[in-house]
mmCIF file of C-alpha atoms in Angstrom:
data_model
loop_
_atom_site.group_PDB
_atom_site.id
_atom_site.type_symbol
_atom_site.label_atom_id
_atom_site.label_comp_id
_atom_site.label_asym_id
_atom_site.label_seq_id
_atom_site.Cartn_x
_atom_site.Cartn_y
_atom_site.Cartn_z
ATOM 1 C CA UNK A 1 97.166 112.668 151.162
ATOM 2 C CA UNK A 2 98.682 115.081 147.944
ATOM 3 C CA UNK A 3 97.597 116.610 145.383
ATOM 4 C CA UNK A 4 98.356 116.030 141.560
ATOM 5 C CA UNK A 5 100.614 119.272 140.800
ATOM 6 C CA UNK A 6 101.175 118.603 137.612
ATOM 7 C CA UNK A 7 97.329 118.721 136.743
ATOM 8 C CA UNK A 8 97.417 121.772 138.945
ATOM 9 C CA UNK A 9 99.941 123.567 137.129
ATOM 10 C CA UNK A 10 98.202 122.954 133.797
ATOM 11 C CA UNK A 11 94.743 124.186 135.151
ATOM 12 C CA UNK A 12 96.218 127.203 136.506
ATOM 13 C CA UNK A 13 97.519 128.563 133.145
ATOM 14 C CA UNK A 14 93.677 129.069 133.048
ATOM 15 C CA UNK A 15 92.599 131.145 135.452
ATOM 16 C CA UNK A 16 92.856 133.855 137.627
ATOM 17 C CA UNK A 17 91.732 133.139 140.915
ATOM 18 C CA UNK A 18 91.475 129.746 142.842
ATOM 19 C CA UNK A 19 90.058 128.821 145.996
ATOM 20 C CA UNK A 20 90.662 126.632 148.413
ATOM 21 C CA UNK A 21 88.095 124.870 149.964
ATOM 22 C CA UNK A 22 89.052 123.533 153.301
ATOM 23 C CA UNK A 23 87.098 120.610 155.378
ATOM 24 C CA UNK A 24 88.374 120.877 159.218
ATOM 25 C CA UNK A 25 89.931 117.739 158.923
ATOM 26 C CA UNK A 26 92.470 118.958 155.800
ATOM 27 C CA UNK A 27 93.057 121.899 157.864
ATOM 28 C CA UNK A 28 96.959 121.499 158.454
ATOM 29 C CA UNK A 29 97.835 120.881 154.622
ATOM 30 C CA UNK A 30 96.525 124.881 153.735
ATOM 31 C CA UNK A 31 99.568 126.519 154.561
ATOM 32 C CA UNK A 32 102.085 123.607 152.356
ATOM 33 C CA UNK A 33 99.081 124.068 149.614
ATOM 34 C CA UNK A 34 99.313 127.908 149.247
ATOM 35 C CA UNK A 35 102.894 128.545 149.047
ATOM 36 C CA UNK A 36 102.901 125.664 146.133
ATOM 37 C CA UNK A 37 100.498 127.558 144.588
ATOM 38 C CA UNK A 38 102.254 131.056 144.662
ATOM 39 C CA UNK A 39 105.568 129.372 143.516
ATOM 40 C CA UNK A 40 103.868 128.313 141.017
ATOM 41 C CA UNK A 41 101.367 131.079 139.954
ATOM 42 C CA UNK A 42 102.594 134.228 141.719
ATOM 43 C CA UNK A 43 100.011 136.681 140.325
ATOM 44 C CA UNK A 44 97.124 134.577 140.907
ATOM 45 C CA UNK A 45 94.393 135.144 143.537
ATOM 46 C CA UNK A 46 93.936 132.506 145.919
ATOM 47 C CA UNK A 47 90.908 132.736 148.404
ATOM 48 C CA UNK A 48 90.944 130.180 151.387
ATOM 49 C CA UNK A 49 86.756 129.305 152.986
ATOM 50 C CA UNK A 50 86.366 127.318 155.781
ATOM 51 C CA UNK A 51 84.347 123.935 154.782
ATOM 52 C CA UNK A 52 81.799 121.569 155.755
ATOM 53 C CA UNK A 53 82.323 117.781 156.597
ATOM 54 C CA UNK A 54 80.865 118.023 152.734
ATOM 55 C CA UNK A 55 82.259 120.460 150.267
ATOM 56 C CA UNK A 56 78.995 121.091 147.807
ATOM 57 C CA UNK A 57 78.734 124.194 145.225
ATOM 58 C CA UNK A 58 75.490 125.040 146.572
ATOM 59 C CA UNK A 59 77.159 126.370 149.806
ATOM 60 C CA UNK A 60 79.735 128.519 147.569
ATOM 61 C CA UNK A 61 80.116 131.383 145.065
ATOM 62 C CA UNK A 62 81.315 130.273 141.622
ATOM 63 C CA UNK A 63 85.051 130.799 140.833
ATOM 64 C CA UNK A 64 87.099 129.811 138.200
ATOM 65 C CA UNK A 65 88.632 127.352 140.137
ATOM 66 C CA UNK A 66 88.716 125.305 143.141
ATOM 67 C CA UNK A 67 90.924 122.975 145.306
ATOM 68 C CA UNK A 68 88.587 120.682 147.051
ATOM 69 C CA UNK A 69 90.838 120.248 150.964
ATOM 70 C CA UNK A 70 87.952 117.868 151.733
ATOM 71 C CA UNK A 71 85.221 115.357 150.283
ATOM 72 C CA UNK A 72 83.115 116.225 147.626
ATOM 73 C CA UNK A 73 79.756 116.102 147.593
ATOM 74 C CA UNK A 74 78.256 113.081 145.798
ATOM 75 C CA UNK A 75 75.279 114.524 144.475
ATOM 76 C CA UNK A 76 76.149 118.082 143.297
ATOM 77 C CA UNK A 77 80.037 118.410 141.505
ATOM 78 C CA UNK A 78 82.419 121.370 140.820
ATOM 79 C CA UNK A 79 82.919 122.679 137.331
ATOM 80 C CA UNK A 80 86.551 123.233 137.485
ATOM 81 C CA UNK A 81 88.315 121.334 140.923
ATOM 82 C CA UNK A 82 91.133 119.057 141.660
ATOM 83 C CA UNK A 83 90.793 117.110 144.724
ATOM 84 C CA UNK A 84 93.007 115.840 147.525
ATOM 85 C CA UNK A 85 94.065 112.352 146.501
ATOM 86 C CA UNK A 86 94.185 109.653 149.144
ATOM 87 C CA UNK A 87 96.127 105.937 148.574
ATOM 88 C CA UNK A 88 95.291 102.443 149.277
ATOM 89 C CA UNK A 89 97.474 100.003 151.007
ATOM 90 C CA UNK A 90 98.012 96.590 149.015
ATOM 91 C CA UNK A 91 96.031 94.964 151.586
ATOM 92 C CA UNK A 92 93.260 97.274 151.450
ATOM 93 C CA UNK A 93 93.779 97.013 147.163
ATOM 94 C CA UNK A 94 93.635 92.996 147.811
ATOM 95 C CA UNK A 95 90.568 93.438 149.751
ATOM 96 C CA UNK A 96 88.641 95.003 147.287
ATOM 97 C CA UNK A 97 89.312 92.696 144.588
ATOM 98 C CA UNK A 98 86.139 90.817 145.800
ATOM 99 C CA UNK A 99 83.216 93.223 145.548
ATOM 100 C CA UNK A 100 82.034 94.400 142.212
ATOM 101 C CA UNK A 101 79.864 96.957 143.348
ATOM 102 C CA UNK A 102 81.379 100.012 145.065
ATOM 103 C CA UNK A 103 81.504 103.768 145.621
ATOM 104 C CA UNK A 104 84.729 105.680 146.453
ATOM 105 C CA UNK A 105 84.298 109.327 147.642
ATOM 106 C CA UNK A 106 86.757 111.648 145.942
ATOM 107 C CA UNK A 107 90.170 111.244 147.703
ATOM 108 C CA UNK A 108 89.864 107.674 146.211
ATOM 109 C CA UNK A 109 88.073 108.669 143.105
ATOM 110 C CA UNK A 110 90.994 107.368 140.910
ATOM 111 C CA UNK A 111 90.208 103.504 142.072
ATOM 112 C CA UNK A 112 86.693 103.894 140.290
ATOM 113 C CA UNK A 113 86.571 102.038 137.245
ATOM 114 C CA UNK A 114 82.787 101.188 136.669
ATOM 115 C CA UNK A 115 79.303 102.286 137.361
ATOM 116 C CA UNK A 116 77.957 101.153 140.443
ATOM 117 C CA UNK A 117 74.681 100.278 141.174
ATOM 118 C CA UNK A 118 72.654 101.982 143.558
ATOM 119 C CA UNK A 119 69.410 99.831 143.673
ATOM 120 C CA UNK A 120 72.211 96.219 144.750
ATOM 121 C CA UNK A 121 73.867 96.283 148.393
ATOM 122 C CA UNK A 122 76.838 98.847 147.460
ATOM 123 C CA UNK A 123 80.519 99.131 149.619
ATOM 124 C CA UNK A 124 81.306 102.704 150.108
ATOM 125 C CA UNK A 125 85.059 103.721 150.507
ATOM 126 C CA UNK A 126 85.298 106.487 152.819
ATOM 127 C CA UNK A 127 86.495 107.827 155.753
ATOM 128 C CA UNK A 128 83.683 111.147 155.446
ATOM 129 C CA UNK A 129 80.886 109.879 157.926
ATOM 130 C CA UNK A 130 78.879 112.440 156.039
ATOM 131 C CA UNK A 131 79.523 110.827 152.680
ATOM 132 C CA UNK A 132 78.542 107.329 154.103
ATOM 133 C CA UNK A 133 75.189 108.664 155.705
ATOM 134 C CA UNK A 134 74.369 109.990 152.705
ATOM 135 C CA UNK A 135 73.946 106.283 150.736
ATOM 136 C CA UNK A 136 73.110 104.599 153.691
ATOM 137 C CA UNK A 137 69.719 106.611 153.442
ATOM 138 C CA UNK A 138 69.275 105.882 149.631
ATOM 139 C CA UNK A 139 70.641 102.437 149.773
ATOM 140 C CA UNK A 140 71.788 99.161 151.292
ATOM 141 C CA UNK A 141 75.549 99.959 152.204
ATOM 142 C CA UNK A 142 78.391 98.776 153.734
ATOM 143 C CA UNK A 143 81.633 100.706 155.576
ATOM 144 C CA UNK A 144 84.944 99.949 153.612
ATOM 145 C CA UNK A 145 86.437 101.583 156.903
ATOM 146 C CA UNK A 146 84.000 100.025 159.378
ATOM 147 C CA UNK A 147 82.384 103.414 160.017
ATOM 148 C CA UNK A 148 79.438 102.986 162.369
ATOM 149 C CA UNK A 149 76.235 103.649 160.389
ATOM 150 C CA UNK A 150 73.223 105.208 160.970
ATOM 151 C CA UNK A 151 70.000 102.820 161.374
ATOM 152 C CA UNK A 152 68.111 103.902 158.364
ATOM 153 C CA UNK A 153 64.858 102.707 159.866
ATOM 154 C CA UNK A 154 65.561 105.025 163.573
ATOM 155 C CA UNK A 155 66.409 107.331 160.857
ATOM 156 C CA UNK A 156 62.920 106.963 158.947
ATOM 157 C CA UNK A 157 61.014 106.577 162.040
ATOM 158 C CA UNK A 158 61.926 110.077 163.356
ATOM 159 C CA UNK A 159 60.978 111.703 160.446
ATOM 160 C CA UNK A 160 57.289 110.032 160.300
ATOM 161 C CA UNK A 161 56.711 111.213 164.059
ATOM 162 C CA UNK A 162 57.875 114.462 163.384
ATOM 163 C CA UNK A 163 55.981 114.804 160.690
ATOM 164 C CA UNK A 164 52.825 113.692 162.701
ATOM 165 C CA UNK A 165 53.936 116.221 165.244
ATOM 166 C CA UNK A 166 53.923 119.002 162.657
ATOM 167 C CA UNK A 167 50.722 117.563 160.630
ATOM 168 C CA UNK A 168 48.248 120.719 162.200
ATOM 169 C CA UNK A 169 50.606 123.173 161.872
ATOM 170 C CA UNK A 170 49.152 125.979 159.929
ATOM 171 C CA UNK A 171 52.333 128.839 159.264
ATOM 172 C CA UNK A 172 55.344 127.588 157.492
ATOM 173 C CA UNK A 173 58.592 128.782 156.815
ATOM 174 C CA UNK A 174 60.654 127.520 153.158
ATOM 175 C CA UNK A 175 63.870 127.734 153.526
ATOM 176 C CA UNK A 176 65.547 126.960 150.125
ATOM 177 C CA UNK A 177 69.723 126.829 149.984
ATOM 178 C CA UNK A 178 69.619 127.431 146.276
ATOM 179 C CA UNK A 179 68.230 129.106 143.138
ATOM 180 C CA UNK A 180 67.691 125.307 141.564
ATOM 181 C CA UNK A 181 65.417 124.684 144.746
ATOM 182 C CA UNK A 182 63.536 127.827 143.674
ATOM 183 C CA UNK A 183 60.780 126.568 141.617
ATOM 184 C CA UNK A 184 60.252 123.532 144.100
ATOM 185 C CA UNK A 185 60.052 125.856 146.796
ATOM 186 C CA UNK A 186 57.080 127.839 145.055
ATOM 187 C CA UNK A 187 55.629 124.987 144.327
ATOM 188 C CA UNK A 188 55.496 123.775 148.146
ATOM 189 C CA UNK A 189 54.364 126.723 149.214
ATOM 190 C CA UNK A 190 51.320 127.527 146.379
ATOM 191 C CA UNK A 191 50.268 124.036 147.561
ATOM 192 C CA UNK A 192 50.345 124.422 151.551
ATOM 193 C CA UNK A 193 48.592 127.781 150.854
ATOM 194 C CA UNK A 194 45.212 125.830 148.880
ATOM 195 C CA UNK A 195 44.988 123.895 152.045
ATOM 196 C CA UNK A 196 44.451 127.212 154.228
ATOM 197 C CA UNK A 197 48.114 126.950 155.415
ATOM 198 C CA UNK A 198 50.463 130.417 154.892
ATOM 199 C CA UNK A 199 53.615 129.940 153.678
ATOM 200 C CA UNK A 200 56.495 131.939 153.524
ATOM 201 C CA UNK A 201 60.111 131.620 150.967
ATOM 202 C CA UNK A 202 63.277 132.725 152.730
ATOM 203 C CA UNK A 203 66.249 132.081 150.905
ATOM 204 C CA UNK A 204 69.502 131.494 152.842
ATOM 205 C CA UNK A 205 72.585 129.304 151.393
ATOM 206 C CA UNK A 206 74.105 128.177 154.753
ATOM 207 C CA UNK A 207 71.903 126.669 157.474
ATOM 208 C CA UNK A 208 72.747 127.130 161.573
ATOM 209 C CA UNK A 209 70.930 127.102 164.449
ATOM 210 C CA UNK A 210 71.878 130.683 164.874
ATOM 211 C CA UNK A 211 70.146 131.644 162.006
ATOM 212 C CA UNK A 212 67.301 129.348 162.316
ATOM 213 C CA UNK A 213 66.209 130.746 165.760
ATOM 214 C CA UNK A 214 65.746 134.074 164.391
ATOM 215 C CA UNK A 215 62.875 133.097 162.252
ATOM 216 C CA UNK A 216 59.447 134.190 163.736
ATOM 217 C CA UNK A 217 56.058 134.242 164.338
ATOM 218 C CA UNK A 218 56.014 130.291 162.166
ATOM 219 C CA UNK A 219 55.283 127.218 163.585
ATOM 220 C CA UNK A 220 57.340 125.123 161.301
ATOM 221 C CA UNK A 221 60.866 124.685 158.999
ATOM 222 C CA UNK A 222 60.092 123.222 155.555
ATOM 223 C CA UNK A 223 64.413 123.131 154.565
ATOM 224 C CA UNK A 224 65.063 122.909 151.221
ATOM 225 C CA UNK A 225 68.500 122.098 151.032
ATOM 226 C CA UNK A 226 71.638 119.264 149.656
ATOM 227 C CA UNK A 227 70.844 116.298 150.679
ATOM 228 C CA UNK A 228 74.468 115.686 151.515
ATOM 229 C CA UNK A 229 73.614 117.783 155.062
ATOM 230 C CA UNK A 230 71.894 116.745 157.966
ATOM 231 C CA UNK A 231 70.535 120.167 158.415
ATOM 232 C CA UNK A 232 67.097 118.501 159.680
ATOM 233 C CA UNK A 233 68.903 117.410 162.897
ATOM 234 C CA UNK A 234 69.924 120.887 164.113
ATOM 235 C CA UNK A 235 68.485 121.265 167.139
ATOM 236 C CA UNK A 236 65.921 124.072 167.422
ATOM 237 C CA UNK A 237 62.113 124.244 169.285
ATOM 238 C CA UNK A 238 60.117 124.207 165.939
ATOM 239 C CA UNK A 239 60.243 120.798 163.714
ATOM 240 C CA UNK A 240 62.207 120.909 160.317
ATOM 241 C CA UNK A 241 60.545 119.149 157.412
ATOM 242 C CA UNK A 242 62.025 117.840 154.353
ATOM 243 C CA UNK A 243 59.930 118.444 151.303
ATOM 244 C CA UNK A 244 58.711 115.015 151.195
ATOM 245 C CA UNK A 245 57.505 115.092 154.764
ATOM 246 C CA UNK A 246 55.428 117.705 153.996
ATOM 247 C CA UNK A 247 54.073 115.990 150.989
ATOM 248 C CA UNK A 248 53.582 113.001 153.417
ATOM 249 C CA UNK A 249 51.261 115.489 155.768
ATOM 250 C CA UNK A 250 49.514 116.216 152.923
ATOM 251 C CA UNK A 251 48.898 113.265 151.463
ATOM 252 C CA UNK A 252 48.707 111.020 154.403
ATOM 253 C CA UNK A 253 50.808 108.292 152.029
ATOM 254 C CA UNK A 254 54.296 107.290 153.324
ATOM 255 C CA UNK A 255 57.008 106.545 150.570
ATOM 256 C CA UNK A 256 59.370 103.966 152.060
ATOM 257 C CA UNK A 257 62.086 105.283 149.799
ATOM 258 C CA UNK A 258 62.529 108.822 151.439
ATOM 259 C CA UNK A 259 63.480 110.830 148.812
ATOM 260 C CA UNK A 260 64.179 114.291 151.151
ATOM 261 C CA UNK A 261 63.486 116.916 147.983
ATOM 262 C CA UNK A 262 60.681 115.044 146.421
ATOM 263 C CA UNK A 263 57.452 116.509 146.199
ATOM 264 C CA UNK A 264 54.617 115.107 144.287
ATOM 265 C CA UNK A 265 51.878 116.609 145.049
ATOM 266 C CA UNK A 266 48.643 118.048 143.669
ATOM 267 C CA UNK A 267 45.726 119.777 145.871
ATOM 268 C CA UNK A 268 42.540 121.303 144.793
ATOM 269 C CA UNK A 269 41.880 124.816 145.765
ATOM 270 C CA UNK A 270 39.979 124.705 149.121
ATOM 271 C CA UNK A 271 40.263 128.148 149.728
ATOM 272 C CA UNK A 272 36.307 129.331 148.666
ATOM 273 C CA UNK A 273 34.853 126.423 149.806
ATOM 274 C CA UNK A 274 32.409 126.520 152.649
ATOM 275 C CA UNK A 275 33.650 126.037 155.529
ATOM 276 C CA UNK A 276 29.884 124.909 157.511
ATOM 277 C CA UNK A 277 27.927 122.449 155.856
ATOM 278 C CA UNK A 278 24.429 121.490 156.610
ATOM 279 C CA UNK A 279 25.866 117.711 157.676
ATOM 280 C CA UNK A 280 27.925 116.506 159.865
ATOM 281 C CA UNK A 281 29.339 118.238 162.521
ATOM 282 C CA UNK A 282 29.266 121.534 160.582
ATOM 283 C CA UNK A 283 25.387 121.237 161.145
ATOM 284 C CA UNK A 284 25.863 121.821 164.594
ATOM 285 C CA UNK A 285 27.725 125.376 164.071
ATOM 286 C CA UNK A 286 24.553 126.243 161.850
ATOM 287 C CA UNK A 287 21.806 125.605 164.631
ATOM 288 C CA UNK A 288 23.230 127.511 166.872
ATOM 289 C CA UNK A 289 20.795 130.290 168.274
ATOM 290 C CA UNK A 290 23.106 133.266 168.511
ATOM 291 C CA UNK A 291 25.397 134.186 165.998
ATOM 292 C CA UNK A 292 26.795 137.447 167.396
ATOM 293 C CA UNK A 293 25.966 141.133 166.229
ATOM 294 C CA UNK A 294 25.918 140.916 162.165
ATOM 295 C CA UNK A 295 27.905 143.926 161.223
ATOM 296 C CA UNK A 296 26.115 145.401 157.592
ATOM 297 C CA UNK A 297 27.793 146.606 154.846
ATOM 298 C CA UNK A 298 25.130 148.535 153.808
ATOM 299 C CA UNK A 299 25.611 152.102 153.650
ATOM 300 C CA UNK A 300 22.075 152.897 154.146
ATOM 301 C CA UNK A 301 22.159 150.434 156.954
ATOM 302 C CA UNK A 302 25.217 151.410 158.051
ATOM 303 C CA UNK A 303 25.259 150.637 162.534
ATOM 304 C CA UNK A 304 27.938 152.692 164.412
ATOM 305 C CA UNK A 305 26.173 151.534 167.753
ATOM 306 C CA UNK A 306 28.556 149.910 170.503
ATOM 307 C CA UNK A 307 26.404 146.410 170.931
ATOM 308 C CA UNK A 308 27.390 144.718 174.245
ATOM 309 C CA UNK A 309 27.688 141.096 173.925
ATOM 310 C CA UNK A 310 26.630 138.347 176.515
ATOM 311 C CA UNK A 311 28.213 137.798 179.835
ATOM 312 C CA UNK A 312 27.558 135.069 182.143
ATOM 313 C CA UNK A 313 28.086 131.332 181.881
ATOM 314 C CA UNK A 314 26.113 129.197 178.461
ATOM 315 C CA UNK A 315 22.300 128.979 179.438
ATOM 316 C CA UNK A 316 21.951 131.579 181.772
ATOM 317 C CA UNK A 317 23.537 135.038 180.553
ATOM 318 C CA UNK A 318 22.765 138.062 182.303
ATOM 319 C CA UNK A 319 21.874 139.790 179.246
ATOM 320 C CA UNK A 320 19.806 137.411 177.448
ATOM 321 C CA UNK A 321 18.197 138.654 174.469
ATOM 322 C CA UNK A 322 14.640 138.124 174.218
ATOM 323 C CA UNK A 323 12.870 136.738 170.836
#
């Protein structure tokens, strides 16, 4: 693993503060990394942030520049970053000769030389377990590495049950990672709220169990977040849904392709409706004898009487009224 100094000694002509982004795993290089950086910019301001498996922008503040001690998200990129660099062996070179449709994650970045496509059965090169659950969800893969996979369809099949689990739930939380998950959040919850649900936007850029248990009085997690992170498997009492679970409870349509952030949906305003009709088994509510005490909200009316209610067991109340 190294790092392409002289690129990094251009960029930093630049700039005036860098920061390294460090995955667990890259850990050891930080100290070797810094003190190159000093010697070579020794007025420059380096800040060093602990990392996920995944290194996405979402998670991070902007700055003019970045050293990426990890893998890089495949779905969301950094402006201005140079990456750790990681080399084939010749055999590993030969092997590859023989598939034409891969994905390398960005230590081997510099081995891709054409588009791959993401709708054939697709090789991904990397060593990021993260990086390889990511396609295996969106696509038929194989490991380069032999990385054991993730069974899409266990995968798919926990997500329809909790979703059934979740399908009467009637307060949810939105938890959106992101200003560009803004608008979908909204959306999500102006929808959930036409279907008598409430709904509630919290905004909050890293996801933990220890801030997800301190979220209250909701019955359900509706996570907005990269799909890069398995944030949906944290392990907390109340279900997490992805946006298109939610559209799936809503719509009671399942789309085999699981797109996590997609959202589709359009509901009619059931808010004034009735909510007793004179069929079905509203009809029953409405034949009902007693109804309770009918508070009026006429002035000249107005009641400020205590009324008792009935006591007793259905059919025989002690204080029956009398018609």
């Amino acid at each position: 693993m190294f790092l392409d100094w002289e690129l990094l000694t251009v960029k930093l002509q630049n700039v005036e503060e860098i920061c390294l982004l460090v995955s667990k795993e890259y850990s050891s290089m930080v100290q070797d990394v810094y003190d190159k950086i000093i010697s070579l910019s020794p007025n420059i301001n380096i800040f060093i942030i602990s990392s996920d498996e995944i290194i996405c922008p979402l998670k991070h503040k902007k700055m003019d520049m970045v050293v990426l001690m990890g893998i890089e998200c495949p779905e969301h990129k950094f402006h201005n970053r140079i990456c750790i660099t990681e080399e084939l062996i010749d055999e590993q070179k030969n092997k590859l000769k023989n598939e034409k449709n891969i994905i390398f994650d960005s230590s081997f970045l510099k081995y891709q030389q054409e588009d791959f496509k993401i709708d054939e059965e697709v090789l991904i090169v990397t060593k990021n377990e993260s990086f390889l659950r990511y396609y295996s969800r969106i696509a038929d893969v194989k490991s380069f590495f032999n990385l054991e996979m993730e069974n899409k369809m266990e995968f798919l099949t926990r997500r329809i049950n909790l979703s059934e689990i979740a399908k009467n739930n009637k307060t949810f939380a939105i938890i959106f990672v992101h200003e560009i998950y803004k608008d979908l959040a909204v959306k999500i919850k102006e929808v959930l709220e036409k279907t008598g649900r409430c709904a509630y936007l919290l905004f909050l850029r890293n996801v933990r169990y220890s801030r997800l248990i301190t979220i209250e009085k909701i019955d359900t997690l509706v996570l907005i977040d990269c799909p890069s992170f398995d944030n949906y498997q944290i392990d907390v009492t109340l279900p997490i849904l992805s946006p298109i679970d939610v559209q799936y409870i809503l719509t009671k349509k399942w789309d085999s392709q699981y797109e996590i952030n997609k959202f589709e949906v359009e509901h009619e305003n059931t808010k004034d409706k009735e909510i007793c009709k004179f069929e079905g088994a509203g009809k029953l509510i409405l034949e009902s004898e007693f109804f309770g005490f009918q508070f009026s909200h006429n002035e000249e009316e107005e009641d400020l009487e205590i009324h008792e209610g009935r006591r007793g067991i259905a059919g025989s109340y002690e204080n029956e009224n009398k018609h």
